[in-house]
Amino acid sequence: MASNYDRRRANGPDESSAPVYNIKVASLESNGDSWAIDENILVHNPSVLPTELLHVKNVPLGHNDLSLNRVVLKQPFPRSDNRGALDPRPLYIQTGIIPNASGSALLEAGRTKIAVAIHGPRQVRGTPLVGEAVLSVLFQLSPFSSSERQQPGKDVERPELAAIVQQALLPAVRVELYPKSSIYVHVTVVDMDTSAVGCAAHAVTAASAALTEAGIEMYGLVTGSSASALTSVASDEQHWTVDPSHEEASNSSSHIVLCAMPAHERITCYNLQGPAYDASKVRQVTDALVSATGKSQAYNSAIRRKEDLPPNMLKYWKARYDLFSRFDEGTLLDEESWYSVTPEAIAYRIAVRCRSEVAMDACCGAGGNVIQFALTCKHVVALDIDPVKIELAKHNAAIYGVQDRITFLCGDLRDFARDYVGEGHGEDTTEGRWQGWDKRKIDVVFMSPPWGGVEYKNPAQLTNEPPDESCKYSDIYPLSELRPDGGSAIFKMSQKIAPRTVLFLPRNSDLDDIAKLRDESEKPVRIHIEECWIGYKLKALAVYYFPDIPGHDTEMTRYWPGNRPLRQERGITRDVSKKK
């Protein structure tokens, strides 16, 4: 008796079930007729669907007198993890998991787990001299990574996914620094709960972290995200979902993978597979993917453990609750934000003095001042040139519940100042560069420009002699050292935007430079300098440039906010105001 078993192919199960879309559901019509679920919308148990999600759609069949009624979904199917359609899953990344590799990383996104190992750079022998390194990617699925067991050997290799990873990483890796060498990227999908291109996108993020641990120089970290579209034949619409689950992706007709370097605002890989019926929806999901890559970069850059901080920054870890009282609720800070964020009590003090309709933080960073402004002002405009800082600020503002009162803008302050007063290049500032800004009148501008890093207190390059350790804070900080263009240019830009300006400056700032800024103002202003203390340590100077209104309060107070309730004390203030 001949056997029907064919050893040359993978044989399916002995029994199979009917397609899910043949299941009948009760129609919304009162006559009790039944209709078939649209075959391109997966509904596992339509009998339990609420009727408000269903809709009867009449579909013509190519003849004037023939048509078909189908029951379709009015809106995208609710996601199993209660995420929005354009919301990515949170990521977990751990480096150093493979001891014998030059660098390694493990990424988890839901049930998806991907391990990446980096080997190299290794010298390539027996080949002619090549001026740059060769980046080789091997992409494999473990046999137990999905519900369908993968056969060992070449069946588990995915060269098309390896090409996506290679294309995304090549613009970021400085291969010209490693001539006649090879860098091997070995990707293993341990568990897959997304689409195939979704695994490739997550592999790019993990490989970027592994390359960093291996000490391979890069222009910036690369992060990836993916989306899938579930198409309804009845309504001819595509419902896009970012970072889909395996269940959502298996019934999708189109896929997008996008990889980018958020710190440089550069897209390194964009791959669209399948039809796209609506260009506007594709643009919308592409914007969502760009935002998702920025969030991934923010999560990758954040330092949440004491062990990850450099030795010279451990003092900031001890003061973490002074920076954010809700630090344990998930506050994210990258390395620069740890030493540049304003302590919460000082930020609140400044926000109280700047209470107004609309306030602006022109260098928002991780959001220390923005959050406090949102508690005292009706609306806040948060601007920063670094997209990673914008994502950190959004995340931290959501912890405090004030994200709805903040408009986040990513761009250069110089461009914003020109566009605000109408001196730009004719660009559409509302829907273009400054998307989301409704051109409100700004009442006060707060700026804490970069001071120059942790060692700003000892600018040895400003003197002819090395700093004296016995008086390490004696050097005066000139405002010309403020980034990007010096204190004078920064002050002029702020005066174009709002009549009131607040500068958050180093505690050893030159008072003569602070006074000279007043002479550069087009309108009369009065200077108020406030020393900002935490405990018994002077942290910074808050300089208020307010209009010279008769009867304006010029008396100042000194605050020592700490773990105990605020203690107020009248103290000696430095009034460098001048009369015109």
Coordinates of C-alpha atoms in Angstrom, one line a residue:
M1 CA 0.0 0.0 0.0
A2 CA 1.5 3.3 -1.1
S3 CA 2.0 5.9 1.6
N4 CA 0.8 9.5 1.1
Y5 CA 3.7 10.7 3.3
D6 CA 6.2 12.7 1.3
R7 CA 9.6 13.0 2.9
R8 CA 10.7 15.7 0.6
R9 CA 8.4 18.3 2.1
A10 CA 7.1 19.4 5.5
N11 CA 3.8 17.6 5.9
G12 CA 1.0 19.4 7.7
P13 CA -1.3 18.0 10.4
D14 CA -3.6 15.1 9.6
E15 CA -6.6 17.2 10.3
S16 CA -7.3 20.8 9.6
S17 CA -10.1 23.3 10.5
A18 CA -12.1 25.6 8.3
P19 CA -10.8 29.1 7.8
V20 CA -11.9 31.5 10.6
Y21 CA -13.6 33.9 8.2
N22 CA -16.2 31.3 7.3
I23 CA -17.7 31.4 10.8
K24 CA -21.2 33.0 10.7
V25 CA -22.3 35.8 13.0
A26 CA -25.7 37.4 13.6
S27 CA -26.3 40.4 11.4
L28 CA -27.3 43.7 12.7
E29 CA -30.4 43.5 10.5
S30 CA -33.7 42.5 12.2
N31 CA -34.4 39.7 9.7
G32 CA -31.9 37.4 11.2
D33 CA -29.8 36.9 8.1
S34 CA -26.1 35.9 8.6
W35 CA -23.1 37.3 6.9
A36 CA -19.5 36.2 6.6
I37 CA -16.7 38.0 8.4
D38 CA -14.4 39.7 5.9
E39 CA -11.7 37.2 5.0
N40 CA -8.9 39.8 5.5
I41 CA -9.9 40.7 9.1
L42 CA -9.0 38.0 11.5
V43 CA -11.7 37.4 14.1
H44 CA -11.1 34.4 16.3
N45 CA -14.4 34.3 18.1
P46 CA -16.9 36.6 16.3
S47 CA -19.8 35.4 18.4
V48 CA -18.5 37.3 21.4
L49 CA -17.9 40.5 19.6
P50 CA -20.0 43.5 20.7
T51 CA -22.4 44.5 18.0
E52 CA -21.2 48.1 18.1
L53 CA -17.9 47.0 16.6
L54 CA -19.6 45.4 13.5
H55 CA -21.0 47.0 10.4
V56 CA -22.8 45.6 7.4
K57 CA -21.0 46.7 4.2
N58 CA -22.4 46.3 0.6
V59 CA -19.6 45.2 -1.8
P60 CA -20.2 45.3 -5.6
L61 CA -19.1 42.2 -7.5
G62 CA -18.3 43.8 -10.8
H63 CA -21.8 43.6 -12.2
N64 CA -24.5 46.3 -11.9
D65 CA -27.0 44.0 -10.4
L66 CA -24.8 41.8 -8.2
S67 CA -23.4 42.7 -4.8
L68 CA -22.5 41.0 -1.5
N69 CA -23.2 42.1 2.0
R70 CA -20.4 41.5 4.6
V71 CA -20.0 42.1 8.2
V72 CA -16.8 44.2 8.8
L73 CA -15.3 45.9 11.7
K74 CA -16.1 49.6 12.2
Q75 CA -12.7 50.3 13.8
P76 CA -9.4 48.5 14.4
F77 CA -9.6 45.4 16.6
P78 CA -8.6 46.2 20.2
R79 CA -5.0 45.1 20.9
S80 CA -4.4 42.4 23.4
D81 CA -2.0 44.5 25.6
N82 CA -4.3 47.6 25.5
R83 CA -1.8 49.6 23.5
G84 CA -2.9 52.3 21.0
A85 CA -2.6 51.5 17.3
L86 CA 0.5 53.7 17.0
D87 CA 2.1 52.9 20.4
P88 CA 5.3 50.8 20.5
R89 CA 6.0 48.2 23.2
P90 CA 8.4 49.1 26.0
L91 CA 11.9 47.7 25.6
Y92 CA 14.3 46.0 27.9
I93 CA 18.0 45.8 26.9
Q94 CA 20.9 44.2 28.7
T95 CA 24.5 44.2 27.4
G96 CA 27.3 41.8 28.2
I97 CA 25.3 38.6 28.2
I98 CA 27.8 36.5 26.0
P99 CA 31.2 36.3 27.6
N100 CA 33.2 35.2 24.6
A101 CA 31.9 37.9 22.3
S102 CA 33.5 41.3 21.8
G103 CA 30.1 42.8 22.6
S104 CA 26.6 41.4 23.1
A105 CA 23.1 42.5 24.0
L106 CA 19.7 41.0 24.8
L107 CA 16.5 42.8 23.8
E108 CA 13.0 42.0 25.1
A109 CA 9.9 43.6 23.7
G110 CA 6.9 41.8 25.1
R111 CA 7.4 38.1 24.4
T112 CA 10.0 38.8 21.7
K113 CA 13.5 38.1 22.7
I114 CA 16.5 38.7 20.5
A115 CA 20.2 38.1 21.3
V116 CA 23.0 39.8 19.3
A117 CA 26.7 38.9 19.5
I118 CA 29.5 41.0 17.9
H119 CA 32.8 39.4 16.9
G120 CA 35.6 41.7 15.8
P121 CA 37.0 43.7 14.3
R122 CA 39.2 40.9 13.1
Q123 CA 41.9 41.1 10.5
V124 CA 41.1 39.5 7.2
R125 CA 43.9 37.4 5.8
G126 CA 44.5 36.4 2.2
T127 CA 42.6 39.3 0.7
P128 CA 43.8 42.4 -0.9
L129 CA 44.0 45.6 1.2
V130 CA 40.6 47.1 1.7
G131 CA 40.3 50.6 3.0
E132 CA 37.4 49.9 5.3
A133 CA 35.9 47.1 7.4
V134 CA 33.4 44.6 6.0
L135 CA 30.2 44.4 8.1
S136 CA 28.8 40.9 7.9
V137 CA 25.4 40.0 9.4
L138 CA 24.0 36.5 10.1
F139 CA 20.3 36.4 11.1
Q140 CA 19.0 33.2 12.5
L141 CA 15.7 32.0 14.1
S142 CA 16.1 29.5 16.9
P143 CA 14.1 26.2 16.2
F144 CA 11.6 27.0 19.0
S145 CA 11.2 30.8 18.3
S146 CA 7.7 30.5 16.9
S147 CA 4.8 28.1 17.0
E148 CA 6.1 26.4 13.8
R149 CA 9.3 24.6 14.7
Q150 CA 12.2 25.7 12.5
Q151 CA 14.4 23.0 10.9
P152 CA 18.1 23.2 11.8
G153 CA 20.5 24.3 9.1
K154 CA 19.9 26.9 6.4
D155 CA 16.2 26.9 7.0
V156 CA 16.7 29.0 10.1
E157 CA 18.8 31.6 8.3
R158 CA 17.0 34.7 7.0
P159 CA 19.3 36.5 4.4
E160 CA 16.6 39.0 3.6
L161 CA 16.3 40.1 7.2
A162 CA 20.1 40.2 7.5
A163 CA 20.2 42.6 4.6
I164 CA 17.9 45.0 6.4
V165 CA 20.0 44.9 9.6
Q166 CA 23.2 45.5 7.5
Q167 CA 21.6 48.4 5.6
A168 CA 20.5 50.0 8.8
L169 CA 23.9 49.7 10.6
L170 CA 26.3 50.6 7.8
P171 CA 25.7 54.4 7.8
A172 CA 26.3 54.5 11.6
V173 CA 29.5 52.3 11.9
R174 CA 32.7 54.1 11.1
V175 CA 34.1 51.3 9.0
E176 CA 36.8 53.6 7.6
L177 CA 38.7 53.3 10.9
Y178 CA 39.1 49.6 10.6
P179 CA 40.9 48.8 7.3
K180 CA 41.4 45.2 6.1
S181 CA 39.1 43.8 8.9
S182 CA 35.7 42.3 9.3
I183 CA 33.0 42.9 11.9
Y184 CA 30.6 40.0 12.4
V185 CA 27.0 40.6 13.7
H186 CA 25.3 37.4 14.8
V187 CA 21.6 37.8 15.5
T188 CA 19.5 35.0 17.1
V189 CA 15.8 35.3 17.6
V190 CA 15.1 33.4 20.8
D191 CA 11.4 34.0 20.8
M192 CA 9.3 35.8 18.2
D193 CA 6.0 37.6 19.0
T194 CA 6.0 40.0 16.1
S195 CA 6.5 40.1 12.3
A196 CA 9.7 39.0 10.6
V197 CA 10.6 42.6 9.7
G198 CA 9.7 43.5 13.3
C199 CA 12.4 41.1 14.5
A200 CA 14.8 42.8 12.1
A201 CA 13.9 46.2 13.5
H202 CA 14.5 45.1 17.1
A203 CA 17.7 43.4 16.0
V204 CA 19.0 46.7 14.8
T205 CA 18.4 48.3 18.2
A206 CA 20.1 45.4 20.0
A207 CA 23.0 45.3 17.5
S208 CA 23.6 49.0 18.0
A209 CA 23.9 48.5 21.8
A210 CA 26.2 45.5 21.3
L211 CA 28.5 47.4 18.9
T212 CA 28.8 50.2 21.5
E213 CA 29.8 47.6 24.1
A214 CA 32.3 46.2 21.8
G215 CA 34.0 49.6 21.5
I216 CA 33.4 50.0 17.8
E217 CA 33.2 53.7 16.9
M218 CA 29.8 54.8 15.6
Y219 CA 28.3 58.1 14.5
G220 CA 25.3 57.4 16.7
L221 CA 23.0 54.7 18.1
V222 CA 20.6 53.2 15.6
T223 CA 17.1 52.1 16.6
G224 CA 14.4 50.4 14.6
S225 CA 10.7 50.0 14.7
S226 CA 8.1 48.3 12.5
A227 CA 4.4 48.5 11.6
S228 CA 1.9 46.2 9.8
A229 CA -1.3 46.9 8.0
L230 CA -4.4 44.8 8.2
T231 CA -6.5 45.4 5.0
S232 CA -10.2 45.1 4.7
V233 CA -11.4 44.2 1.2
A234 CA -14.9 45.3 2.1
S235 CA -14.0 48.8 3.1
D236 CA -10.7 49.0 1.1
E237 CA -9.0 50.5 4.2
Q238 CA -5.7 49.7 5.9
H239 CA -5.5 49.7 9.7
W240 CA -1.8 50.2 10.7
T241 CA -0.4 49.0 14.0
V242 CA 3.1 49.9 15.3
D243 CA 5.2 47.0 16.7
P244 CA 2.5 44.4 16.0
S245 CA 2.2 41.1 17.8
H246 CA 2.6 37.8 15.9
E247 CA -1.2 37.4 15.8
E248 CA -1.6 40.9 14.3
A249 CA 1.3 40.5 11.8
S250 CA 0.3 37.1 10.5
N251 CA -2.9 38.5 9.0
S252 CA -1.3 41.7 7.6
S253 CA -0.9 42.5 4.0
S254 CA 1.7 45.2 4.3
H255 CA 4.8 45.9 6.5
I256 CA 7.1 48.8 7.1
V257 CA 10.4 48.8 8.9
L258 CA 12.2 52.1 9.7
C259 CA 15.6 52.5 11.3
A260 CA 17.1 55.8 12.2
M261 CA 19.8 57.7 14.2
P262 CA 17.6 59.9 16.4
A263 CA 20.5 61.9 17.7
H264 CA 21.3 63.0 14.2
E265 CA 17.7 63.0 12.8
R266 CA 18.8 60.6 10.0
I267 CA 16.9 57.6 8.6
T268 CA 19.3 54.8 7.7
C269 CA 16.7 52.2 6.4
Y270 CA 13.2 52.4 5.2
N271 CA 11.5 49.3 3.8
L272 CA 7.9 49.0 2.6
Q273 CA 6.6 45.5 1.7
G274 CA 3.1 45.1 0.2
P275 CA 0.5 47.5 -1.1
A276 CA -0.2 50.9 0.4
Y277 CA -3.6 52.2 -0.5
D278 CA -3.6 55.5 1.4
A279 CA -0.5 57.7 1.2
S280 CA -1.7 59.9 4.1
K281 CA -2.0 56.9 6.4
V282 CA 1.5 55.8 5.4
R283 CA 2.9 59.2 6.2
Q284 CA 1.1 59.1 9.6
V285 CA 2.5 55.7 10.5
T286 CA 5.9 56.7 9.3
D287 CA 5.8 59.7 11.7
A288 CA 4.8 57.3 14.4
L289 CA 7.7 55.0 13.6
V290 CA 10.2 58.0 13.7
S291 CA 8.8 58.9 17.1
A292 CA 9.1 55.2 18.3
T293 CA 12.8 55.2 17.3
G294 CA 13.3 58.3 19.3
K295 CA 11.7 56.6 22.3
S296 CA 13.9 53.6 21.9
Q297 CA 17.0 55.9 21.7
A298 CA 15.8 57.6 24.9
Y299 CA 15.4 54.3 26.7
N300 CA 18.8 53.1 25.5
S301 CA 20.5 56.3 26.6
A302 CA 18.8 56.5 30.0
I303 CA 20.9 55.6 33.1
R304 CA 18.8 54.0 35.8
R305 CA 21.5 52.2 37.9
K306 CA 24.3 53.6 40.0
E307 CA 26.7 51.1 38.4
D308 CA 26.2 52.7 35.0
L309 CA 27.3 56.2 36.1
P310 CA 30.9 57.3 35.6
P311 CA 32.9 57.6 38.9
N312 CA 33.0 61.4 38.8
M313 CA 29.2 61.5 38.6
L314 CA 28.3 59.3 41.6
K315 CA 27.4 62.4 43.6
Y316 CA 24.5 63.0 41.4
W317 CA 23.1 59.6 42.2
K318 CA 23.0 60.5 45.8
A319 CA 21.0 63.6 45.0
R320 CA 18.6 61.8 42.6
Y321 CA 15.5 62.6 44.8
D322 CA 16.5 66.2 44.8
L323 CA 16.4 66.2 41.0
F324 CA 13.1 64.3 40.7
S325 CA 11.0 63.5 43.8
R326 CA 9.3 60.7 41.7
F327 CA 12.5 59.2 40.6
D328 CA 11.4 55.7 41.6
E329 CA 8.3 55.9 39.4
G330 CA 10.4 55.5 36.2
T331 CA 12.1 58.9 35.6
L332 CA 14.6 58.6 32.8
L333 CA 17.9 60.6 32.6
D334 CA 20.8 60.2 30.2
E335 CA 24.4 60.9 31.2
E336 CA 24.2 64.6 30.3
S337 CA 20.9 65.1 32.0
W338 CA 22.2 63.8 35.3
Y339 CA 24.4 66.9 35.8
S340 CA 22.4 69.4 33.8
V341 CA 18.8 69.0 35.1
T342 CA 17.6 71.6 37.6
P343 CA 16.8 70.3 41.1
E344 CA 13.1 70.1 41.5
A345 CA 12.8 72.5 44.4
I346 CA 14.8 75.2 42.6
A347 CA 12.8 74.6 39.4
Y348 CA 9.5 75.1 41.3
R349 CA 10.8 78.3 42.9
I350 CA 11.7 79.7 39.4
A351 CA 8.3 78.6 38.0
V352 CA 6.4 80.4 40.8
R353 CA 8.3 83.6 40.0
C354 CA 7.6 83.2 36.3
R355 CA 3.9 82.4 36.6
S356 CA 2.1 83.5 33.4
E357 CA -0.2 82.4 30.6
V358 CA 2.5 80.8 28.4
A359 CA 6.1 80.1 29.4
M360 CA 8.9 78.7 27.3
D361 CA 11.9 76.6 28.2
A362 CA 14.3 77.1 25.4
C363 CA 16.7 74.3 26.5
C364 CA 14.3 71.9 28.1
G365 CA 16.6 68.9 28.4
A366 CA 15.0 66.0 30.4
G367 CA 12.2 68.3 31.5
G368 CA 13.1 69.3 35.0
N369 CA 12.0 72.9 34.6
V370 CA 9.3 72.2 32.1
I371 CA 7.3 70.0 34.5
Q372 CA 7.4 72.7 37.2
F373 CA 6.3 75.4 34.7
A374 CA 3.4 73.2 33.7
L375 CA 2.3 73.3 37.4
T376 CA 2.2 77.1 37.6
C377 CA 1.5 78.2 34.0
K378 CA -1.5 77.5 31.7
H379 CA 0.7 76.3 28.9
V380 CA 4.4 75.6 28.3
V381 CA 6.5 75.4 25.1
A382 CA 9.4 73.0 25.5
L383 CA 12.2 73.4 22.9
D384 CA 15.4 71.4 22.6
I385 CA 17.7 70.6 19.7
D386 CA 18.3 67.0 20.8
P387 CA 15.3 64.7 19.9
V388 CA 16.5 62.2 22.6
K389 CA 16.1 64.9 25.2
I390 CA 12.6 65.7 23.9
E391 CA 11.6 62.0 24.3
L392 CA 13.0 62.0 27.9
A393 CA 11.1 65.1 28.7
K394 CA 7.9 63.6 27.3
H395 CA 8.3 60.5 29.4
N396 CA 9.1 62.4 32.6
A397 CA 6.2 64.8 32.1
A398 CA 3.8 61.9 31.8
I399 CA 5.0 60.6 35.2
Y400 CA 3.9 63.9 36.7
G401 CA 0.7 64.0 34.7
V402 CA 1.3 67.4 33.0
Q403 CA 2.1 66.3 29.4
D404 CA -1.2 67.7 28.1
R405 CA -0.1 71.2 29.1
I406 CA 3.2 71.1 27.2
T407 CA 4.0 71.5 23.5
F408 CA 7.3 69.8 22.7
L409 CA 9.3 71.2 19.8
C410 CA 12.6 69.8 18.4
G411 CA 14.8 72.4 16.8
D412 CA 17.3 75.2 17.1
L413 CA 16.5 78.2 19.2
R414 CA 18.0 80.5 16.6
D415 CA 15.6 79.2 14.0
F416 CA 12.6 79.4 16.4
A417 CA 13.4 83.0 17.3
R418 CA 13.6 84.0 13.6
D419 CA 10.4 82.3 12.8
Y420 CA 8.6 83.7 15.8
V421 CA 9.2 87.3 14.8
G422 CA 8.7 86.5 11.1
E423 CA 12.3 86.7 10.0
G424 CA 12.4 83.1 8.8
H425 CA 12.7 81.8 5.2
G426 CA 9.0 81.6 4.5
E427 CA 8.5 78.1 5.8
D428 CA 5.2 77.0 7.2
T429 CA 6.1 77.1 10.9
T430 CA 2.9 75.5 12.1
E431 CA 2.7 72.4 10.0
G432 CA 6.3 72.2 9.0
R433 CA 9.3 72.6 11.3
W434 CA 7.3 73.5 14.4
Q435 CA 4.5 71.1 14.0
G436 CA 2.0 71.3 17.0
W437 CA 2.8 74.9 17.9
D438 CA -0.2 77.2 17.5
K439 CA 1.8 80.5 17.6
R440 CA 0.7 81.6 21.0
K441 CA 2.2 84.7 22.5
I442 CA 5.0 83.7 24.9
D443 CA 5.2 85.7 28.1
V444 CA 8.5 84.6 29.6
V445 CA 11.5 82.6 28.3
F446 CA 13.6 80.5 30.6
M447 CA 17.0 79.3 29.4
S448 CA 19.5 77.0 31.0
P449 CA 22.0 76.7 28.2
P450 CA 24.9 74.1 28.3
W451 CA 27.6 75.3 30.7
G452 CA 30.4 73.0 29.4
G453 CA 30.0 69.8 31.3
V454 CA 30.8 68.7 34.8
E455 CA 34.1 70.6 34.9
Y456 CA 32.6 74.1 34.3
K457 CA 33.6 75.2 37.8
N458 CA 37.3 74.9 36.9
P459 CA 37.8 76.6 33.5
A460 CA 41.6 76.2 33.6
Q461 CA 41.9 77.3 30.0
L462 CA 40.7 80.8 30.9
T463 CA 43.8 81.6 33.0
N464 CA 47.5 81.4 32.4
E465 CA 48.0 79.3 35.5
P466 CA 46.6 75.9 36.5
P467 CA 43.7 76.1 39.0
D468 CA 44.6 76.0 42.7
E469 CA 43.0 73.0 44.4
S470 CA 42.8 75.0 47.7
C471 CA 40.4 77.5 46.0
K472 CA 39.0 75.4 43.2
Y473 CA 35.9 77.6 42.8
S474 CA 37.7 80.9 42.6
D475 CA 37.8 81.1 38.8
I476 CA 35.1 83.3 37.2
Y477 CA 32.9 81.8 34.5
P478 CA 32.5 84.2 31.6
L479 CA 29.1 84.2 29.8
S480 CA 30.9 83.9 26.5
E481 CA 31.4 80.2 27.3
L482 CA 27.7 79.5 27.2
R483 CA 26.7 77.2 24.3
P484 CA 26.0 77.7 21.5
D485 CA 26.9 81.3 20.7
G486 CA 27.6 82.9 24.1
G487 CA 25.5 84.7 26.6
S488 CA 25.0 87.9 24.6
A489 CA 23.6 86.1 21.5
I490 CA 21.4 83.9 23.7
F491 CA 20.0 86.9 25.5
K492 CA 19.2 88.8 22.3
M493 CA 17.3 85.7 20.9
S494 CA 15.2 85.5 24.1
Q495 CA 14.4 89.2 24.0
K496 CA 12.9 88.7 20.5
I497 CA 10.5 86.1 21.8
A498 CA 9.3 87.5 25.1
P499 CA 9.8 90.7 27.3
R500 CA 10.8 88.6 30.3
T501 CA 13.9 86.4 30.3
V502 CA 15.3 84.1 33.0
L503 CA 18.8 82.7 32.8
F504 CA 20.0 79.8 34.9
L505 CA 23.8 80.3 35.2
P506 CA 26.8 78.7 37.0
R507 CA 27.3 79.9 40.5
N508 CA 30.7 81.4 39.6
S509 CA 29.4 83.5 36.7
D510 CA 30.9 86.9 36.1
L511 CA 28.6 89.5 37.5
D512 CA 30.0 92.2 35.2
D513 CA 28.9 90.0 32.2
I514 CA 25.5 89.6 33.7
A515 CA 25.2 93.4 34.1
K516 CA 26.4 94.1 30.5
L517 CA 23.5 92.1 29.1
R518 CA 21.1 94.7 30.4
D519 CA 22.7 97.3 28.1
E520 CA 22.0 95.1 25.1
S521 CA 18.2 95.0 25.8
E522 CA 16.1 97.2 23.5
K523 CA 13.6 97.8 26.3
P524 CA 14.3 98.9 29.9
V525 CA 14.8 95.9 32.2
R526 CA 15.9 95.4 35.8
I527 CA 18.2 92.6 36.8
H528 CA 17.5 90.4 39.8
I529 CA 20.0 87.8 40.9
E530 CA 18.9 84.9 43.1
E531 CA 21.2 82.4 44.7
C532 CA 19.9 78.9 44.5
W533 CA 20.8 76.7 47.4
I534 CA 20.2 73.0 48.2
G535 CA 20.9 72.4 51.8
Y536 CA 24.1 74.4 52.5
K537 CA 25.4 74.2 48.9
L538 CA 25.2 76.9 46.4
K539 CA 24.0 75.3 43.2
A540 CA 23.5 78.1 40.6
L541 CA 22.3 81.6 40.0
A542 CA 18.9 82.5 38.6
V543 CA 19.0 85.8 36.8
Y544 CA 15.7 87.5 36.1
Y545 CA 15.6 90.2 33.4
F546 CA 12.2 91.8 33.9
P547 CA 10.7 95.1 32.6
D548 CA 11.6 98.2 34.6
I549 CA 8.2 98.8 35.9
P550 CA 7.8 101.5 38.6
G551 CA 7.2 100.0 42.0
H552 CA 8.5 96.6 40.9
D553 CA 9.6 94.5 43.8
T554 CA 13.4 94.3 43.9
E555 CA 13.8 92.7 47.3
M556 CA 15.0 89.2 47.1
T557 CA 15.0 86.1 49.3
R558 CA 17.3 83.2 49.6
Y559 CA 16.0 79.7 49.7
W560 CA 17.5 76.5 51.1
P561 CA 15.1 73.8 49.8
G562 CA 16.0 70.4 51.0
N563 CA 14.5 67.2 52.5
R564 CA 12.9 69.3 55.3
P565 CA 10.2 71.9 54.6
L566 CA 11.3 75.0 52.8
R567 CA 13.1 77.4 55.1
Q568 CA 13.0 81.1 54.2
E569 CA 15.6 83.6 55.3
R570 CA 16.2 87.2 54.4
G571 CA 19.8 87.4 53.1
I572 CA 22.2 89.8 51.5
T573 CA 21.5 90.0 47.7
R574 CA 23.7 91.2 45.0
D575 CA 21.8 93.9 43.1
V576 CA 23.7 94.7 39.9
S577 CA 20.8 96.8 38.5
K578 CA 21.7 100.0 36.7
K579 CA 19.7 103.1 36.2
K580 CA 19.5 104.4 32.7

